[in-house]
Amino acid sequence: MVDSHGRQPLLAANALSKSFGGIRAVDNASLEVLPGSITGLIGPNGAGKTTLFNLLCRFVQPDSGQIIFDGVSIQHLQPHDIAQQGMVRTFQVARVLSKLSVMENMLLAAQHQAGERFWNVWLRSSTVRQQEREQREQASAILESVGLAHMAQDYAGALSGGQRKLLEIARALMVRPKLVLLDEPAAGVNPTLINQICDHILRWNQEGLTFLIIEHNMDVVMSLCDRVWVLAEGRNLASGTPTEIQQNAQVLEAYLGQ
Amino acid sequence: MEGYIVSLIIFTATFALFGLGLNLQWGYTGLINFGHVAFMAVGAYTTTLLSLSGVPLILATVLGAGLAAALGLLIGLSTLRLREDYLAIVTIGVSEMLRLVAVNEEWLTRGTFGIQRFPLPLATLNPRLPVRVGMVMVLTLVVGLGFWQVWVWLQQRLKGVPRQAITTSSLAMLGYLGSLGLLLYGVGVGASQLKISDLPDWALGLGLLITVIGIGWVYLWLGDRVLSQLPGATAGLAVASGAFCLVFGVWIYRFAASALYHYSRNPSKTGLMFLSVLLVAIVFWALQRLVRSPWGRVLKAIREDEEVAKALGKPVFWYKLQSLMLGGFIAGLAGALYAWQLTTVYPDNFRPQITFNAWTIVVLGGAGNNVGTLLGAALFLTYENLTRFVLQDIIPLSDSQLGAFRIMVIGLLLMVLMVWRPQGILGKKEELTLGR
């Protein structure tokens, strides 16, 4: 699995299948995300996009198929190992921890925190304090860049829907991931904020972060993505550049429901 | 009186500790544990049985708490993958199972005969004057730190409220609460006089009911319509409660300090009081530090949304297990204190009722708030003791009826609390109005 430039894909899913009862939600689907790319995943409602995300992040166990992330097979890892490996997801409906402050939401996401082992709170208290300080700075910088810095001490539950989306993406960055999986980052967000979110994604991408995005808003997909994968009824329908996909008769048919 | 206050302090400390364990599990991690008393039972039985067979007390206590934590491990490994309401069912089942085992396995637990004459901590101590003064100083330090906590809390409440408003509203609140207290006291005295006269029971009962409901209604109306309209009403309430805490605290402290000074008057209880206060202070401090650490942050995240915690790389199951075990460990320590205070351990001491006392304490103070749990324990035990000895002189009910009545009143008070202040006394109101 090497592309025309000889690059290894960062994430490669091969022939994944998952059935819920009699429904084959994901049926022999494959996907590749090249490092440094913004890859889109589109398809009509019920095509199995979110299930595919759940499979990739190990929230759901696939019936068959392989997933390779960063050269390592991640089939047998637990969901929490995935983030530690450098792949982090957001949710379709933004899930912030409402009774924690915005800052606490951010700090939670940092990996390898010594203070997350309770004995270290006593045994290595200076390391814990030091890390906490560094992470606070990093979180402040990210919040600043998405324009949430003024709300850092507020409850995350007090944020508006759009701000929650921003916080969720910002929180994902605190993981210091290699790959971010965004599940409909533009859903339920006003047009101005959609533009902002797109700008942020492009900027972070230029800084070297890879994205895989599920999105229904075609303007967003077309303007952001280098490569688009189309899923319909759990199966791969097509993949290519946004322009190729736009002209693909099968894709149009799937969307318009011929 | 002194002896009575000392045992009240021990019970309060025991239940504060017990509640702190539950607060870690439920208030911070969201684990619904309806079998908390099981940890206490394991702690109590292990400590007393081991110490009876000659194991040093400290070691026996640590082993008891450790075994309680191991029970947490056992319950956790088998059930933490279940959804939270199933955990509630399993835990309540485990606690009853353990009690029945204690009733039946007489070779180990001596069944319903109970375990007696086990060693008590510090009971044979006869400290010299400097040591006793040192103990009083340690007690003073703990009480002082407690007052300091109240002071810090008060400062937060008063931030940004004009001085003038604070003065008026505090005076109004003090008058309100003081007059309510005096009025209820008067009703109590009056009723106890009537009870020894030949007034028929039904008339006294009805009269009392009408009077109390009437007073309650008038005061609720006053509070709702008049007092809450005052500028800085909440600040005034805070000052009034702070003042009450101070007076009550100093009053209690006097007895405790005098008991320590005259250690030899009742060595076993005095030593136990000292130990239990110290233990609560240490556990409270440790827990406060833990829940404010990154570790505590993960627990709170799990309480809010496990999936998010998982997606952000936190091994949720492992953290739940830690919370359950640590809460169990603390409850095990409380079990040792409980056994020492009771001086006899029967299986019946560990009925499910005890678990729900802990729930009352945590809900009363405000879930996810350790200070609230301490306050809840103090309020609950004060209520328990006041009503146990006062109500029988006032209300025309038999002893068993009174027992049920007191629990009914707790239920009623909790319902009023849920309507008036669903977040608990020290809980944060904002947290209730937040959407998911």
XYZ file of C-alpha atoms in Angstrom:
694
model
C 0.000 0.000 0.000
C 2.193 2.741 -1.249
C 0.849 5.684 -3.228
C 2.285 7.207 -6.408
C 4.697 9.362 -4.391
C 5.876 6.345 -2.474
C 4.274 7.427 0.810
C 2.981 4.947 3.340
C -0.587 5.756 4.329
C -0.867 6.975 7.928
C -4.071 5.043 8.398
C -5.117 2.108 6.288
C -8.294 0.153 6.837
C -8.639 -2.976 4.787
C -11.891 -4.843 4.142
C -13.646 -3.891 7.360
C -17.045 -5.410 8.043
C -19.495 -4.980 10.890
C -23.036 -6.304 11.242
C -25.601 -5.303 13.818
C -28.082 -8.162 13.840
C -29.137 -8.554 10.220
C -27.872 -5.176 9.099
C -24.451 -4.984 7.511
C -23.581 -1.463 8.608
C -20.092 -1.647 7.170
C -19.518 -4.130 4.408
C -16.009 -4.830 3.236
C -15.054 -1.167 3.359
C -11.502 0.084 2.891
C -9.964 3.467 3.456
C -6.563 5.107 3.282
C -5.413 8.361 4.804
C -2.094 9.728 3.554
C 0.102 11.586 5.992
C -0.340 15.334 5.783
C -3.636 15.068 3.928
C -7.173 16.151 4.680
C -9.199 13.139 3.655
C -12.959 13.301 3.346
C -15.430 10.511 4.019
C -18.860 11.146 2.531
C -21.962 9.196 1.783
C -25.711 9.380 2.189
C -27.314 9.095 5.626
C -27.029 5.560 6.937
C -24.073 4.758 4.721
C -22.068 3.568 7.726
C -19.656 6.484 8.027
C -19.944 6.889 11.787
C -19.807 3.131 12.270
C -16.611 3.094 10.232
C -15.247 5.805 12.560
C -16.230 3.720 15.556
C -14.416 0.753 14.037
C -11.291 2.789 13.329
C -11.196 4.089 16.916
C -11.975 0.657 18.347
C -15.187 1.849 19.987
C -16.809 -0.989 18.087
C -15.190 -4.345 17.375
C -15.119 -5.188 13.643
C -16.302 -8.625 12.493
C -13.415 -8.810 10.068
C -10.753 -6.696 8.412
C -7.499 -4.993 9.376
C -6.603 -1.538 10.562
C -3.052 -0.278 10.354
C -2.152 3.047 11.897
C 1.319 4.521 11.520
C 2.710 1.172 10.459
C 1.267 -0.704 13.429
C -1.718 -3.004 13.444
C -4.181 -1.586 15.963
C -6.806 -4.324 15.801
C -6.238 -5.569 19.283
C -5.923 -2.261 21.074
C -8.453 -0.796 23.500
C -10.182 2.493 22.619
C -7.994 4.401 25.074
C -4.821 3.023 23.497
C -5.818 4.593 20.202
C -5.505 8.135 21.521
C -2.202 7.250 23.133
C -1.016 6.058 19.698
C -1.835 9.479 18.257
C -5.269 9.093 16.712
C -8.122 11.014 18.254
C -11.762 11.435 17.311
C -14.555 13.907 17.844
C -18.235 13.051 18.011
C -21.082 13.818 15.649
C -22.924 15.705 18.385
C -20.229 17.627 20.258
C -19.595 15.997 23.609
C -18.042 18.387 26.072
C -17.759 17.634 29.774
C -20.261 20.227 30.858
C -19.521 20.370 34.583
C -15.821 20.813 33.982
C -14.407 24.148 32.959
C -13.272 24.744 29.389
C -9.681 24.663 30.643
C -10.232 21.363 32.480
C -11.709 19.902 29.298
C -8.503 20.857 27.509
C -6.148 19.640 30.234
C -7.892 16.292 30.417
C -6.898 15.537 26.855
C -3.140 15.754 27.396
C -1.441 12.349 27.222
C 1.158 10.792 29.513
C 0.321 12.931 32.521
C 2.218 11.813 35.583
C -0.556 13.197 37.779
C -3.050 10.751 36.363
C -1.570 8.073 38.582
C -2.752 8.878 42.046
C 0.430 7.911 43.843
C 2.357 10.426 41.749
C 0.249 13.176 43.293
C 2.437 12.596 46.357
C 5.508 10.830 45.064
C 6.270 13.121 42.148
C 4.310 16.229 43.020
C 6.845 18.616 41.509
C 6.783 16.792 38.154
C 2.996 16.855 38.260
C 2.935 20.588 38.936
C 5.499 21.242 36.237
C 3.567 19.216 33.626
C 0.341 20.858 34.644
C 1.885 24.276 34.107
C 3.210 23.358 30.670
C -0.104 21.849 29.613
C -1.966 24.886 30.859
C 0.223 27.074 28.650
C -0.274 24.834 25.661
C -4.036 24.722 26.252
C -4.181 28.500 26.591
C -2.377 28.871 23.280
C -4.801 26.537 21.500
C -7.827 28.192 23.098
C -6.437 31.563 22.109
C -6.105 30.434 18.493
C -9.722 29.261 18.293
C -11.015 32.307 20.144
C -12.200 30.571 23.311
C -9.512 31.940 25.623
C -11.900 34.369 27.311
C -14.114 31.447 28.359
C -11.360 29.226 29.749
C -12.680 29.342 33.313
C -16.373 28.961 32.392
C -18.219 25.679 32.567
C -18.026 23.928 29.204
C -21.777 23.357 29.521
C -22.279 27.112 29.223
C -20.873 27.174 25.673
C -23.088 27.518 22.621
C -23.388 24.679 20.125
C -20.787 26.123 17.780
C -18.368 26.867 20.607
C -18.730 23.283 21.776
C -17.670 22.078 18.331
C -14.646 24.354 18.515
C -13.803 23.176 22.026
C -14.082 19.551 20.970
C -11.646 20.061 18.099
C -9.323 22.133 20.271
C -9.454 19.423 22.925
C -8.541 16.797 20.332
C -5.425 18.843 19.509
C -4.341 18.692 23.163
C -3.775 14.969 22.612
C -0.910 16.024 20.273
C -2.229 13.594 17.689
C -0.901 12.578 14.299
C -4.400 12.051 12.962
C -7.666 13.696 13.931
C -10.977 12.111 12.988
C -13.696 14.738 12.791
C -17.304 13.560 12.702
C -19.300 16.302 10.976
C -17.411 19.341 12.253
C -19.783 21.678 10.419
C -23.103 20.123 11.428
C -25.413 22.532 13.201
C -22.939 25.386 13.003
C -23.652 28.809 11.501
C -21.929 29.728 8.201
C -19.483 32.211 9.755
C -18.306 29.669 12.270
C -18.087 26.989 9.537
C -15.634 29.235 7.718
C -13.663 29.725 10.927
C -13.547 25.999 11.589
C -12.378 25.364 8.016
C -9.643 27.978 8.395
C -8.457 26.373 11.614
C -8.390 22.937 10.009
C -6.389 24.225 7.031
C -3.933 26.007 9.326
C -3.403 22.963 11.527
C -3.026 20.849 8.402
C -0.283 23.146 7.177
C 1.390 22.693 10.548
C 1.556 18.974 9.715
C -1.592 17.489 11.211
C -3.554 14.920 9.195
C -7.360 14.930 9.166
C -10.080 12.463 8.284
C -13.416 14.228 8.059
C -16.992 13.004 7.778
C -19.065 15.830 6.400
C -22.365 16.396 4.647
C -21.673 19.997 3.728
C -20.226 19.579 0.228
C -18.749 23.081 0.143
C -16.687 22.197 3.176
C -15.612 18.856 1.708
C -14.704 20.366 -1.644
C -12.759 23.255 -0.182
C -10.831 21.243 2.421
C -10.170 17.765 1.158
C -7.337 16.451 -0.969
C -8.976 13.102 -1.377
C -12.531 11.889 -0.807
C -13.840 8.414 -0.070
C -17.484 7.704 -0.752
C -19.404 5.128 1.228
C -22.884 3.865 0.365
C -24.754 1.118 2.189
C -21.576 0.227 4.017
C -19.563 -0.361 0.842
C -16.891 1.660 -0.948
C -18.498 3.459 -3.843
C -15.680 5.597 -5.118
C -12.569 7.487 -4.121
C -10.627 10.272 -5.747
C -10.034 13.991 -5.762
C -13.028 16.199 -4.939
C -13.461 17.119 -8.598
C -13.455 13.495 -9.708
C -16.027 12.661 -7.061
C -18.254 15.558 -8.093
C -18.383 14.183 -11.605
C -18.844 10.559 -10.654
C -22.219 9.361 -11.884
C -22.492 6.587 -9.289
C -21.948 9.054 -6.456
C -24.596 11.406 -7.790
C -26.969 8.486 -8.082
C -26.318 7.359 -4.524
C -26.941 10.849 -3.202
C -29.989 11.592 -5.281
C -31.362 8.101 -4.771
C -32.120 6.940 -8.309
C -22.666 15.708 78.659
C -18.971 15.554 77.867
C -19.067 11.820 77.309
C -22.094 12.217 75.120
C -20.467 14.896 72.982
C -17.333 12.766 72.670
C -19.306 9.834 71.313
C -21.210 12.193 69.009
C -17.881 13.380 67.625
C -16.712 9.806 67.089
C -19.911 8.863 65.273
C -19.783 12.006 63.171
C -16.170 11.354 62.234
C -16.968 7.730 61.399
C -19.824 8.665 59.119
C -17.907 11.579 57.639
C -15.197 9.115 56.655
C -17.784 6.654 55.379
C -19.467 9.419 53.363
C -16.142 10.618 51.946
C -15.589 7.152 50.511
C -18.998 7.176 48.855
C -18.486 10.721 47.638
C -15.324 9.637 45.850
C -17.181 6.775 44.173
C -20.461 8.466 43.398
C -19.906 12.219 43.711
C -16.713 12.255 41.685
C -16.809 9.104 39.539
C -20.549 8.561 39.146
C -20.512 4.952 40.373
C -23.846 4.135 41.983
C -22.811 2.071 44.971
C -25.801 0.918 47.022
C -23.728 -1.528 49.038
C -21.248 0.812 50.651
C -21.857 -0.761 54.044
C -20.202 -3.963 52.775
C -16.816 -2.205 52.795
C -17.486 -0.991 56.313
C -18.427 -4.495 57.442
C -15.267 -5.988 55.967
C -13.162 -3.291 57.621
C -14.859 -3.742 60.996
C -14.740 -7.556 61.056
C -11.208 -7.849 59.744
C -9.804 -5.273 62.125
C -11.477 -6.661 65.233
C -10.852 -10.328 64.430
C -7.210 -9.775 63.571
C -6.591 -7.648 66.637
C -8.266 -10.304 68.797
C -5.816 -12.862 67.487
C -2.923 -10.666 68.461
C -2.121 -8.643 65.357
C -1.081 -5.087 66.304
C -3.950 -2.639 65.952
C -2.405 -0.437 63.312
C -1.558 -3.409 61.123
C -5.018 -4.920 61.700
C -6.681 -1.651 60.679
C -4.624 -1.300 57.535
C -5.304 -4.940 56.654
C -9.012 -4.396 57.289
C -9.130 -1.404 54.990
C -6.985 -3.287 52.494
C -9.392 -6.193 52.485
C -12.267 -3.759 51.956
C -10.367 -2.404 48.963
C -9.906 -5.973 47.756
C -13.665 -6.420 47.956
C -13.881 -3.320 45.761
C -11.526 -5.015 43.315
C -13.689 -8.130 43.296
C -16.942 -6.218 42.753
C -15.262 -3.974 40.230
C -13.715 -6.696 38.117
C -16.997 -8.524 37.875
C -19.449 -5.651 37.451
C -17.839 -2.379 36.394
C -18.408 -3.256 32.768
C -22.134 -3.146 33.493
C -24.191 -0.014 33.097
C -24.421 2.060 36.242
C -27.857 0.965 37.450
C -26.771 -2.665 37.359
C -23.820 -1.786 39.517
C -26.350 -0.467 42.055
C -28.199 -3.777 42.061
C -25.059 -5.865 42.364
C -23.584 -3.779 45.170
C -26.721 -3.852 47.305
C -26.823 -7.619 46.755
C -23.199 -8.021 47.803
C -23.708 -6.040 50.992
C -26.698 -8.136 52.047
C -24.861 -11.319 51.118
C -21.932 -10.344 53.295
C -24.226 -9.564 56.212
C -25.890 -12.971 55.884
C -22.494 -14.647 55.700
C -21.581 -12.851 58.921
C -24.779 -14.109 60.533
C -24.218 -17.720 59.508
C -20.473 -18.351 59.531
C -20.245 -18.502 63.284
C -16.785 -20.097 63.330
C -15.427 -16.875 61.874
C -17.713 -14.043 62.898
C -19.437 -15.544 65.958
C -22.720 -14.873 64.152
C -25.412 -13.002 66.004
C -23.535 -13.323 69.319
C -21.221 -10.663 68.014
C -17.552 -10.029 68.648
C -16.739 -8.481 71.995
C -13.761 -7.499 74.105
C -11.473 -6.711 71.229
C -8.611 -4.280 71.824
C -9.399 -0.586 71.501
C -6.871 1.990 70.272
C -5.117 4.235 72.805
C -7.305 2.770 75.570
C -4.465 1.878 77.911
C -2.712 5.163 77.369
C -2.249 7.419 80.351
C -0.597 10.454 78.819
C 1.332 12.960 80.897
C 0.364 16.593 80.887
C 2.649 17.708 78.001
C 1.267 14.941 75.774
C -2.309 15.880 76.617
C -1.587 19.526 75.924
C -0.034 18.450 72.647
C -3.188 16.501 71.775
C -5.329 19.536 72.591
C -3.083 21.595 70.347
C -3.427 19.132 67.484
C -7.202 19.219 67.965
C -7.105 23.011 67.995
C -5.130 22.970 64.785
C -7.669 20.695 63.071
C -10.593 22.797 64.295
C -8.760 25.953 63.264
C -8.214 24.558 59.763
C -11.926 23.750 59.662
C -12.818 27.313 60.563
C -10.358 28.538 57.990
C -12.219 26.472 55.349
C -15.483 28.129 56.427
C -13.787 31.519 56.242
C -12.504 30.891 52.719
C -15.957 29.750 51.665
C -17.509 32.835 53.242
C -15.075 35.123 51.437
C -16.122 33.615 48.111
C -19.765 34.156 48.952
C -19.250 37.767 49.987
C -17.177 38.744 46.977
C -18.682 41.757 45.272
C -21.547 42.278 47.718
C -21.670 45.770 49.248
C -20.865 45.950 52.964
C -24.110 47.686 53.846
C -26.167 44.936 52.196
C -24.155 42.249 53.983
C -24.800 43.823 57.380
C -28.553 44.204 56.941
C -29.136 40.870 55.309
C -26.941 39.019 57.837
C -28.846 40.561 60.724
C -32.135 39.731 59.049
C -31.028 36.135 58.439
C -29.762 35.746 61.987
C -33.086 37.047 63.266
C -34.973 34.765 60.929
C -33.058 31.611 61.818
C -32.750 32.540 65.492
C -36.455 33.211 65.885
C -37.260 29.975 64.044
C -35.002 28.078 66.396
C -36.476 29.727 69.487
C -39.998 29.137 68.238
C -39.385 25.437 67.628
C -37.679 25.189 71.002
C -40.726 26.819 72.590
C -43.057 24.408 70.835
C -40.922 21.533 72.081
C -40.979 22.733 75.681
C -44.707 23.423 75.526
C -45.465 20.026 74.044
C -43.332 18.202 76.599
C -45.338 19.932 79.354
C -48.594 18.961 77.678
C -47.389 15.400 77.218
C -47.105 14.824 80.949
C -50.532 16.427 81.496
C -53.609 14.328 80.744
C -54.213 15.699 77.247
C -55.239 12.864 74.903
C -52.509 11.718 72.519
C -54.459 12.428 69.377
C -55.080 16.022 70.394
C -51.424 16.645 71.198
C -50.320 14.956 67.957
C -52.758 16.922 65.856
C -51.914 20.158 67.614
C -48.191 19.583 67.085
C -48.675 18.723 63.426
C -50.736 21.856 62.802
C -48.326 24.073 64.741
C -45.220 22.766 62.997
C -46.795 22.919 59.540
C -48.072 26.418 60.341
C -44.673 27.630 61.479
C -43.021 25.994 58.481
C -45.497 27.612 56.128
C -45.104 31.081 57.626
C -41.322 30.857 57.599
C -41.162 29.512 54.063
C -43.421 32.367 52.996
C -41.283 34.888 54.881
C -38.100 33.479 53.401
C -39.470 33.342 49.899
C -41.277 36.665 49.766
C -39.432 38.900 52.184
C -35.931 37.722 52.896
C -34.942 36.615 49.420
C -35.874 40.093 48.178
C -33.240 41.684 50.411
C -30.092 42.800 48.619
C -27.335 40.266 49.300
C -29.715 37.666 50.705
C -27.448 34.698 49.933
C -24.468 36.516 51.411
C -26.506 37.134 54.553
C -27.468 33.485 54.739
C -23.807 32.565 54.334
C -22.787 34.873 57.176
C -25.559 33.556 59.405
C -24.595 29.924 58.697
C -20.923 30.787 59.197
C -21.726 32.381 62.550
C -23.763 29.345 63.522
C -20.890 27.039 62.531
C -18.510 29.109 64.618
C -20.673 29.087 67.745
C -21.600 25.419 67.437
C -18.013 24.504 66.585
C -16.555 26.329 69.575
C -19.203 24.819 71.837
C -18.326 21.309 70.679
C -14.603 22.037 70.697
C -14.770 23.022 74.367
C -16.046 19.583 75.329
C -13.550 17.797 73.124
C -10.613 19.794 74.468
C -11.705 19.261 78.047
C -12.108 15.536 77.417
C -8.552 15.360 76.055
C -7.210 17.333 78.974
C -8.880 14.945 81.419
C -7.824 11.945 79.348
C -7.927 9.387 82.139
C -11.604 10.046 82.877
C -12.577 7.897 79.890
C -9.409 6.796 78.109
C -10.880 4.505 75.442
C -13.464 6.986 74.131
C -11.197 9.998 74.378
C -8.402 8.246 72.526
C -10.827 7.079 69.887
C -12.188 10.597 69.477
C -8.706 11.976 68.977
C -7.864 9.254 66.500
C -11.070 9.611 64.504
C -10.822 13.391 64.204
C -7.237 13.047 63.087
C -8.108 10.321 60.590
C -10.922 12.368 59.045
C -8.653 15.396 58.780
C -5.923 13.391 57.041
C -8.271 11.548 54.675
C -10.091 14.780 53.849
C -6.841 16.557 53.061
C -5.602 13.659 50.936
C -8.876 13.447 49.030
C -9.006 17.173 48.396
C -5.541 16.963 46.942
C -6.469 13.952 44.833
C -9.671 15.292 43.351
C -7.918 18.499 42.334
C -5.114 16.567 40.632
C -5.147 15.300 37.056
C -6.253 11.966 38.530
C -9.381 13.583 39.960
C -9.977 15.297 36.644
C -10.148 11.926 34.909
C -12.676 10.694 37.498
C -14.875 13.740 36.913
C -14.598 13.245 33.162
C -15.783 9.649 33.582
C -18.715 10.875 35.662
C -19.647 13.294 32.889
C -19.105 11.135 29.818
C -17.162 7.874 29.719
C -16.956 7.775 25.955
C -15.170 11.106 25.836
C -12.695 9.966 28.476
C -12.071 6.830 26.399
C -11.672 8.785 23.183
C -9.093 10.977 24.918
C -7.010 7.975 25.891
C -8.063 7.329 29.480
C -8.448 3.689 30.537
C -11.906 4.225 32.037
C -12.295 0.783 33.572
C -9.017 1.050 35.447
C -9.956 4.433 36.889
C -13.376 3.216 37.990
C -11.676 0.316 39.683
C -9.288 2.646 41.503
C -12.145 4.847 42.635
C -14.176 1.906 43.885
C -11.176 0.450 45.710
C -10.007 3.695 47.261
C -13.556 4.526 48.369
C -13.760 0.996 49.784
C -10.468 1.453 51.615
C -11.763 4.631 53.269
C -15.027 2.922 54.186
C -12.970 0.082 55.661
C -11.197 2.567 57.926
C -14.597 3.933 58.907
C -15.574 0.345 59.712
C -12.710 0.044 62.200
C -13.775 3.285 63.912
C -17.371 2.082 63.965
C -16.399 -1.201 65.614
C -14.266 0.541 68.242
C -17.053 2.946 69.070
C -19.682 0.219 69.348
C -17.248 -2.106 71.207
C -19.345 -5.023 69.933
C -19.721 -6.046 66.317
C -22.992 -7.666 65.264
C -24.030 -8.445 61.684
C -27.039 -6.237 62.350
C -24.792 -3.202 62.611
C -24.353 -3.439 58.854
C -27.881 -3.275 57.542
C -28.513 -1.543 54.163
C -29.860 1.362 56.210
C -26.253 2.354 56.957
C -25.490 2.634 53.243
C -28.407 4.979 52.818
C -27.270 7.057 55.764
C -24.107 7.665 53.765
C -26.193 8.551 50.716
C -28.237 10.987 52.792
C -25.032 12.588 54.036
C -23.545 12.956 50.566
C -26.764 14.204 48.950
C -27.377 16.607 51.827
C -23.957 18.208 51.570
C -23.825 18.203 47.793
C -22.403 15.421 45.617
C -18.849 15.891 44.443
C -17.995 18.177 47.348
C -15.896 16.848 50.206
C -16.579 19.824 52.470
C -20.267 19.249 51.829
C -19.879 15.625 52.906
C -18.318 16.689 56.216
C -21.134 19.180 56.732
C -23.705 16.569 55.755
C -22.271 14.133 58.300
C -22.376 16.762 61.057
C -25.963 17.717 60.225
C -27.124 14.130 59.898
C -25.598 12.955 63.169
C -26.840 16.054 65.000
C -30.316 15.374 63.703
C -30.075 11.690 64.644
C -29.045 12.452 68.185
C -31.309 15.417 68.765
C -34.371 13.552 67.609
C -33.448 10.335 69.392
C -33.431 11.981 72.812
C -35.717 14.957 72.350
C -38.644 13.651 70.337
C -39.681 11.005 72.862
C -40.486 13.766 75.350
C -42.511 15.701 72.820
C -44.331 13.448 70.426
C -46.952 10.970 71.626
C -45.568 7.940 69.791
C -44.135 4.646 71.016
C -40.405 3.988 70.655
C -40.695 1.870 67.540
C -43.081 4.360 65.966
C -40.617 7.136 66.753
C -37.839 5.245 65.013
C -39.894 5.057 61.842
C -41.044 8.645 62.261
C -37.478 9.947 62.412
C -36.619 8.222 59.150
C -39.805 9.601 57.588
C -38.779 13.104 58.560
C -35.379 12.552 56.918
C -37.183 11.525 53.746
C -39.346 14.612 53.967
C -36.347 16.869 54.551
C -34.559 15.331 51.565
C -37.619 15.972 49.423
C -37.757 19.590 50.573
C -34.041 19.854 49.825
C -34.542 18.424 46.339
C -37.190 21.041 45.621
C -35.446 23.953 47.236
C -31.808 23.166 46.604
C -31.418 20.064 44.442
C -27.645 20.448 44.247
C -27.283 19.916 48.011
C -26.311 22.487 50.605
C -22.854 23.260 49.258
C -23.375 22.109 45.680
C -23.069 24.575 42.841
C -26.379 25.605 41.397
C -24.913 26.444 37.987
C -23.984 22.803 37.531
C -27.632 21.786 37.472
C -28.651 24.133 34.707
C -25.913 23.059 32.323
C -26.966 21.080 29.305
C -25.124 17.947 28.299
